[in-house]
């Protein structure tokens, strides 16, 4: 496989991992906002406990994806940051407020009012950020970002302010909320709490289905390239089949209260949706003017980046496994 | 202001904000691990509390540093798309390695902060060490990018962009040793001085507090060593700049005319229009000695370079003076402190020294910010020296005033919140107050 394809695959991989890990963190914020019922406080405490040790790490996938994009496909990065300047800036504000509010809430544990205010900032930012992220993805796949030479000619609003982009944003929000709810069923340490999130998982799973349907309907008009990619790309149908299977499996497992397995299939479902998106826009990085091959940097730089990825993986993967194992086994409640 | 200036102001502001947290992210883990290690060795409850307080401080500062760093990595493209579009491939490699370092830092910080009760003491301490090492590695790799922007190598420039790219050559541009050492030292120095000042402040009010004396004794060695080492490294860097970037040195010194046996100017307000520098105190031949180690050496003045390539002389000169001034003050205080430490066999804690350390507390950060301004303003009007002008790199997106003011307000707000939270952390350790629960 040519090196630029390998690297493109690595970039897609970081997006998959960011969705599976970082996405669930956004979802946690959504459920923090929507906490309700008699166990409102316990739900929020569970979310805070589950996020605390890992959210900084989960956030790094975004940075790694970004760095690989600008190191390996510099031209595409420049195009995207010009065309999506506005939503990316708003997304950044969301990320800033989300991260700092969560930390301030955790490390300044006094006064319910202060806690609630930071909690509100955290959860509102958690809702807005995934929508913006999805809108950027929607703009990229819709083919409305137009480039001539190195110049973006499609303006700074038109590509991402469309019903289709908004629909992709909503889909991202529903997906992340769904993922978080499924994860939290497995993290919960009491039966009623578990049932709370089981109900939320089933409901948001339904919302994912509806949002995906909406995106699909709009895609035919708004993103013809992806529409045909969804149906005709070589691996697309296989990827969709796996996605559909994981979705059904997650529902069945949730229904039968097999929460640890539901977590795996839900992660697979989200991962394959992201991969399906990536496959459907192949060979374009920015549909329809920038291809992977055209944006790729010189071969020796690509090779070096592959070395960096290998070294990074050798250091990072065992460390993450260690982190997850340390916080996997929950001590008995005190 | 035009859009270029707004873009520069936003980038500058973001860096100025981030650099404070980045410095803390490099240095605080070292202080945290030191106190943790002392706590384990002595079983002393004060050291244990100190390491917990430092861990909380690290967590707060790291989170702000992580998000402001994320902003910066996006802003590279949002504000300077031509720079990243053309040269992303040349400087992407150190950024990728920085990504790896950021990863290990976040992972082991998670284990350190949340794992105190879950992992073995050895693994816990090891995690802290990994956080400290990763932080230093991050700063190292990011500084290499700045070295490249100042002394670009490892490619052949063409009108359509760089060709013949050798990322490893580009990564270790000329003078990389000096600049990375200078930056790393400044991180430790700024944090150690800030911490020493905080505890000196409490000791002035509560002279007997054992906790704060111990905390001071953790901060002072690092503060003194770095404050004395920094002028040496700075001197190497200045000599390198004299060779590699003579117009930058001339701007730093406010030297307009090329001369043999050039004097060193202390103070002074350079005037680009008249090419003079009134109000300066001149030390004969000192600049020639400092720059080339020879009292008769020729130092090139700004007039040898095209006017349109001059950096903003007054800003660079004043920042440089500020950096050298604060650096000298810190070195002097370190020297006095070490002499007292040697004569009395314990770290000084009398009111006069405590007032001095309190006054010196912000100097490390002032020097760090001033030094950063020297290097950034000193590189103007280039984003990559001699290759690409800042005005060629800026984004075509209009109305850049909007994001500039937004981020200014956000950073102002976050800065105030962090200061408030850290003050509360310290307040929790005052004698008579109950130490609040730590993670």
PDB file of C-alpha atoms in Angstrom, chain A residues 69 73-82 285-286 290-291 295-296, chain B residues 85:
ATOM      1  CA  UNK A  69      -3.030  15.900   9.049  1.00  0.00           C
ATOM      2  CA  UNK A  73      -1.320  16.448   4.192  1.00  0.00           C
ATOM      3  CA  UNK A  74      -0.289  20.056   4.794  1.00  0.00           C
ATOM      4  CA  UNK A  75      -2.236  21.446   1.841  1.00  0.00           C
ATOM      5  CA  UNK A  76      -5.498  19.842   2.926  1.00  0.00           C
ATOM      6  CA  UNK A  77      -5.006  21.191   6.442  1.00  0.00           C
ATOM      7  CA  UNK A  78      -4.541  24.716   5.094  1.00  0.00           C
ATOM      8  CA  UNK A  79      -7.686  24.416   2.961  1.00  0.00           C
ATOM      9  CA  UNK A  80      -9.769  23.098   5.851  1.00  0.00           C
ATOM     10  CA  UNK A  81      -8.638  25.752   8.320  1.00  0.00           C
ATOM     11  CA  UNK A  82      -9.548  28.507   5.836  1.00  0.00           C
ATOM     12  CA  UNK A 285      -9.551  14.489   1.711  1.00  0.00           C
ATOM     13  CA  UNK A 286     -11.718  17.473   0.854  1.00  0.00           C
ATOM     14  CA  UNK A 290      -8.334  17.731  -2.862  1.00  0.00           C
ATOM     15  CA  UNK A 291      -7.369  14.077  -3.070  1.00  0.00           C
ATOM     16  CA  UNK A 295      -2.296  16.696  -0.703  1.00  0.00           C
ATOM     17  CA  UNK A 296       0.337  14.201   0.430  1.00  0.00           C
TER      18      UNK A 296
ATOM     19  CA  UNK B  85       0.154  24.516   3.961  1.00  0.00           C
TER      20      UNK B  85
END
